[in-house]
mmCIF file of C-alpha atoms in Angstrom:
data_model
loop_
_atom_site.group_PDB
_atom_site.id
_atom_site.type_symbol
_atom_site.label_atom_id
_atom_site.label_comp_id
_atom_site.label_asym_id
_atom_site.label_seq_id
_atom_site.Cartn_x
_atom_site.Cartn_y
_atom_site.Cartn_z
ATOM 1 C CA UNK U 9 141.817 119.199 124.800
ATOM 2 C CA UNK U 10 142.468 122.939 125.128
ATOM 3 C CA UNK U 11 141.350 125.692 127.086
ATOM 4 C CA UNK U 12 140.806 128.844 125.343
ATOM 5 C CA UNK U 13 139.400 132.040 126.120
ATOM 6 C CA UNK U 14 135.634 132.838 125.350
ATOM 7 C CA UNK U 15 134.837 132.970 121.656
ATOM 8 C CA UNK U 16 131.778 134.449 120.445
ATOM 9 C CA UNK U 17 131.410 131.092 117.643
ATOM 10 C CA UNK U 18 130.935 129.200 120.604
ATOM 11 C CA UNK U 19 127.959 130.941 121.934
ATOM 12 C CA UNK U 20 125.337 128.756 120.485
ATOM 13 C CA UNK U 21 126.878 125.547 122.521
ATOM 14 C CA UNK U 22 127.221 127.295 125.327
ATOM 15 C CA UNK U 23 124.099 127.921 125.739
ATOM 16 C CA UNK U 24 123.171 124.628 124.738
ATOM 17 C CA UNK U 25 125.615 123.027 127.321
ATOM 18 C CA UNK U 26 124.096 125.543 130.244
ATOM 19 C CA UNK U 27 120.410 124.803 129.583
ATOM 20 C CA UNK U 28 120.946 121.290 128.993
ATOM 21 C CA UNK U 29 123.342 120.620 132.046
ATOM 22 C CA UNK U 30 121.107 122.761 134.749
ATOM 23 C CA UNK U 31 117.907 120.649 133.766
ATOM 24 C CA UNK U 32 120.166 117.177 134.275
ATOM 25 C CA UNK U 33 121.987 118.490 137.365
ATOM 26 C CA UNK U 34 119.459 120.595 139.217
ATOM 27 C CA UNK U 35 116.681 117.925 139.517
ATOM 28 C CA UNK U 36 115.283 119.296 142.523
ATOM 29 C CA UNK U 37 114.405 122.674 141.245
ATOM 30 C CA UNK U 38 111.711 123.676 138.294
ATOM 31 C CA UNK U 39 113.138 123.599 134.723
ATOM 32 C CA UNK U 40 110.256 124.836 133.227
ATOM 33 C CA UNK U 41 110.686 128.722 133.211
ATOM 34 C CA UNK U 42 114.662 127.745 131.727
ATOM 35 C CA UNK U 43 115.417 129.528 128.201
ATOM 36 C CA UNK U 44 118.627 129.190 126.066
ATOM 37 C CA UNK U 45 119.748 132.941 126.800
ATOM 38 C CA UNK U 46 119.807 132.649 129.934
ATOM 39 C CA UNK U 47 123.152 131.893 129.909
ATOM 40 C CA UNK U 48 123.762 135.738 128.577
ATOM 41 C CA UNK U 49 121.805 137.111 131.410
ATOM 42 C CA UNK U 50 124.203 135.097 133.671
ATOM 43 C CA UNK U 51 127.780 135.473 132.520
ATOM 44 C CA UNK U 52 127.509 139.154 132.379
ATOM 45 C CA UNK U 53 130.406 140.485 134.539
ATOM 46 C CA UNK U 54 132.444 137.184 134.433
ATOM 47 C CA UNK U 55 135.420 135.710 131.845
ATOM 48 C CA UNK U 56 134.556 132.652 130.256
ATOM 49 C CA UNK U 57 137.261 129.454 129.372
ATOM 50 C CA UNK U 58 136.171 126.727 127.641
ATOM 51 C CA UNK U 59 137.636 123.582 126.844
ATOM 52 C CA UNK U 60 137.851 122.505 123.679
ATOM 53 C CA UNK U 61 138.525 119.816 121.707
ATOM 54 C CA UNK U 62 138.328 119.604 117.641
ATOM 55 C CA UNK U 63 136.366 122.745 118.054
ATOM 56 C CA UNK U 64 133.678 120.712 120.230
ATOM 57 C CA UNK U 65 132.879 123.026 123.387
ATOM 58 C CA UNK U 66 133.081 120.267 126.343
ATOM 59 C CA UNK U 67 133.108 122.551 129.061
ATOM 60 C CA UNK U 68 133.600 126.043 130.851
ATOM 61 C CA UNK U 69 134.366 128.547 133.695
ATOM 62 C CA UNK U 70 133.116 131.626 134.103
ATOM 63 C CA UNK U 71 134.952 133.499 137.323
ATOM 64 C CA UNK U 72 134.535 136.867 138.637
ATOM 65 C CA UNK U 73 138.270 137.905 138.328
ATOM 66 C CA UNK U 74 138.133 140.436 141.139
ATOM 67 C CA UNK U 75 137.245 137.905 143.601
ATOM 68 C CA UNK U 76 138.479 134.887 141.906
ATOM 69 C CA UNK U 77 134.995 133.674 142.450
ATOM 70 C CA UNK U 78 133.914 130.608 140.332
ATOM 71 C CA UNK U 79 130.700 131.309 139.253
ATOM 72 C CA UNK U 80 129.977 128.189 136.899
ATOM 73 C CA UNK U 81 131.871 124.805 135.943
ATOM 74 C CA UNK U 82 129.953 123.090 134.026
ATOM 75 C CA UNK U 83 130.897 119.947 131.569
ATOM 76 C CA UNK U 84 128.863 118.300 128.872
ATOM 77 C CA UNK U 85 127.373 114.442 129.741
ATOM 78 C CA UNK U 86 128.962 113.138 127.371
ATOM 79 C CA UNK U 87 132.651 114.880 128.496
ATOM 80 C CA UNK U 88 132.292 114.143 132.212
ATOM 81 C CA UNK U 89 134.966 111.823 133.938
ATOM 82 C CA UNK U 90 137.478 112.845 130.804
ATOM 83 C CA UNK U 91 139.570 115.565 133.352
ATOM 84 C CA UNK U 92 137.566 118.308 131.820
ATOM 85 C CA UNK U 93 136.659 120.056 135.010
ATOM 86 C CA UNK U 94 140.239 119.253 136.724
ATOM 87 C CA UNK U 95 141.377 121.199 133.183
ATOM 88 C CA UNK U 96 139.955 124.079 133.790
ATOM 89 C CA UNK U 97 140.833 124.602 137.685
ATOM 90 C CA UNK U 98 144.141 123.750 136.868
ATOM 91 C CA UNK U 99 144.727 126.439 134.208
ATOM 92 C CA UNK U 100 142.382 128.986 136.422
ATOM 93 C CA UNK U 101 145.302 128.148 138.720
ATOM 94 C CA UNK U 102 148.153 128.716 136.866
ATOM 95 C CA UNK U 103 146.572 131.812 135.034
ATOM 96 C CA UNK U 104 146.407 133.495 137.978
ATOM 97 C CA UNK U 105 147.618 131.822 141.518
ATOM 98 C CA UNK U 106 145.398 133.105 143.745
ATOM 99 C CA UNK U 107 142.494 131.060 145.797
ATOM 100 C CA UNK U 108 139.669 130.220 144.306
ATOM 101 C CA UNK U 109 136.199 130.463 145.940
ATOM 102 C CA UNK U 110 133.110 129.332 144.752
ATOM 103 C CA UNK U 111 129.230 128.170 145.970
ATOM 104 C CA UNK U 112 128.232 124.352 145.354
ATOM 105 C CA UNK U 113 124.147 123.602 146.298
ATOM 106 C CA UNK U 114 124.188 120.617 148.852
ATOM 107 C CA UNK U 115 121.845 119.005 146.864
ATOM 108 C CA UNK U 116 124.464 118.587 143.872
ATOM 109 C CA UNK U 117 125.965 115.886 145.659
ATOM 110 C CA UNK U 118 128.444 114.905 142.416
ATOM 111 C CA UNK U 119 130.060 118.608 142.020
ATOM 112 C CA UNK U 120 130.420 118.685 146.008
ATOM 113 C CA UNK U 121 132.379 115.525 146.329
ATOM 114 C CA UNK U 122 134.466 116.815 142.485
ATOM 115 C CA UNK U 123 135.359 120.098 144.571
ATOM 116 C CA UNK U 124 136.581 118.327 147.912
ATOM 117 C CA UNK U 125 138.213 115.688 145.856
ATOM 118 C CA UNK U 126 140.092 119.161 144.048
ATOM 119 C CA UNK U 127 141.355 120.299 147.755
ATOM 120 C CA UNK U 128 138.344 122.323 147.962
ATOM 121 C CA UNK U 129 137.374 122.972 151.855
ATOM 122 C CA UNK U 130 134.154 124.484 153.087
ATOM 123 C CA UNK U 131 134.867 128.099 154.920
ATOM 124 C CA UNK U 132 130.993 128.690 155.073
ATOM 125 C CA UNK U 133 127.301 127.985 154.316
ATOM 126 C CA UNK U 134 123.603 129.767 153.274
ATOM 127 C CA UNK U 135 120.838 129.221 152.068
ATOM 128 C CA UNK U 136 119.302 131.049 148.975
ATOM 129 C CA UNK U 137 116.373 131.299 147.034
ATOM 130 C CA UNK U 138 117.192 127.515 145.286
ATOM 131 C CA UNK U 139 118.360 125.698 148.521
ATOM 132 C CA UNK U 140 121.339 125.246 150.370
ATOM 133 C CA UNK U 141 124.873 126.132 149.274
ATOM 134 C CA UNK U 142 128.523 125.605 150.755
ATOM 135 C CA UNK U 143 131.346 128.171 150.024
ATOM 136 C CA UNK U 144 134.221 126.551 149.363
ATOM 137 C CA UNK U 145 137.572 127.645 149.179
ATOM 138 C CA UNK U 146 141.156 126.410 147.305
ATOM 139 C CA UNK U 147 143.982 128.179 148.173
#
């Protein structure tokens, strides 16, 4: 596996991997108004990493580099438990070493216990329009 920077050949699974990952992780939210771009309409002001592996797209990160604000982490089904996600913090890490700081829903109980696992720690809470959310913060 390698992490590489966005490539526009690998638009087409990553919008694929968004759609299909929201409607299997978000369970308690409505799927039906989802659409394949709206992955575009979402990424707009971040940089995108993916992981790669024998040019299969098994996951990505899109961060707001001004903030160092994860915005997304998502990792295919099939990819999950393979180090994928731990990849991709890692080399966020190294790329940069500065904290990280992201928002995980409560309700997405398996990312929440990935990011406190990572040495994640929550420094604050909300609610928005699709539930509650933790800010959490690696330094």
């Amino acid at each position: 596996m390698e992490v590489i920077a966005y490539s526009p050949e690998y638009l087409p699974a990553l919008r694929a991997l968004y759609m299909v990952t929201r409607t299997s992780t978000f369970t308690w939210l409505d799927s039906s108004g989802y659409q394949i771009k709206d992955f575009d309409e979402h990424i707009t002001d971040d940089t995108v990493y993916l992981a790669v592996a024998d040019g299969k797209l098994l996951g990505f990160i899109a961060v707001y580099e001004p903030d160092n604000f994860i915005h997304h982490l998502f990792t295919a089904e099939d990819s999950q438990g393979m180090g994928v996600g731990s990849r991709l913090l890692t080399m966020l890490s190294e790329l940069n070493g500065r904290p990280q700081i992201l928002k995980c829903m409560v309700k997405n109980e398996k990312a929440l216990q990935f990011y406190l696992r990572k040495g994640f720690v929550e420094v604050g809470k909300g609610t928005a329009e699709v539930g509650d959310y933790l800010v959490l913060k690696k330094d």
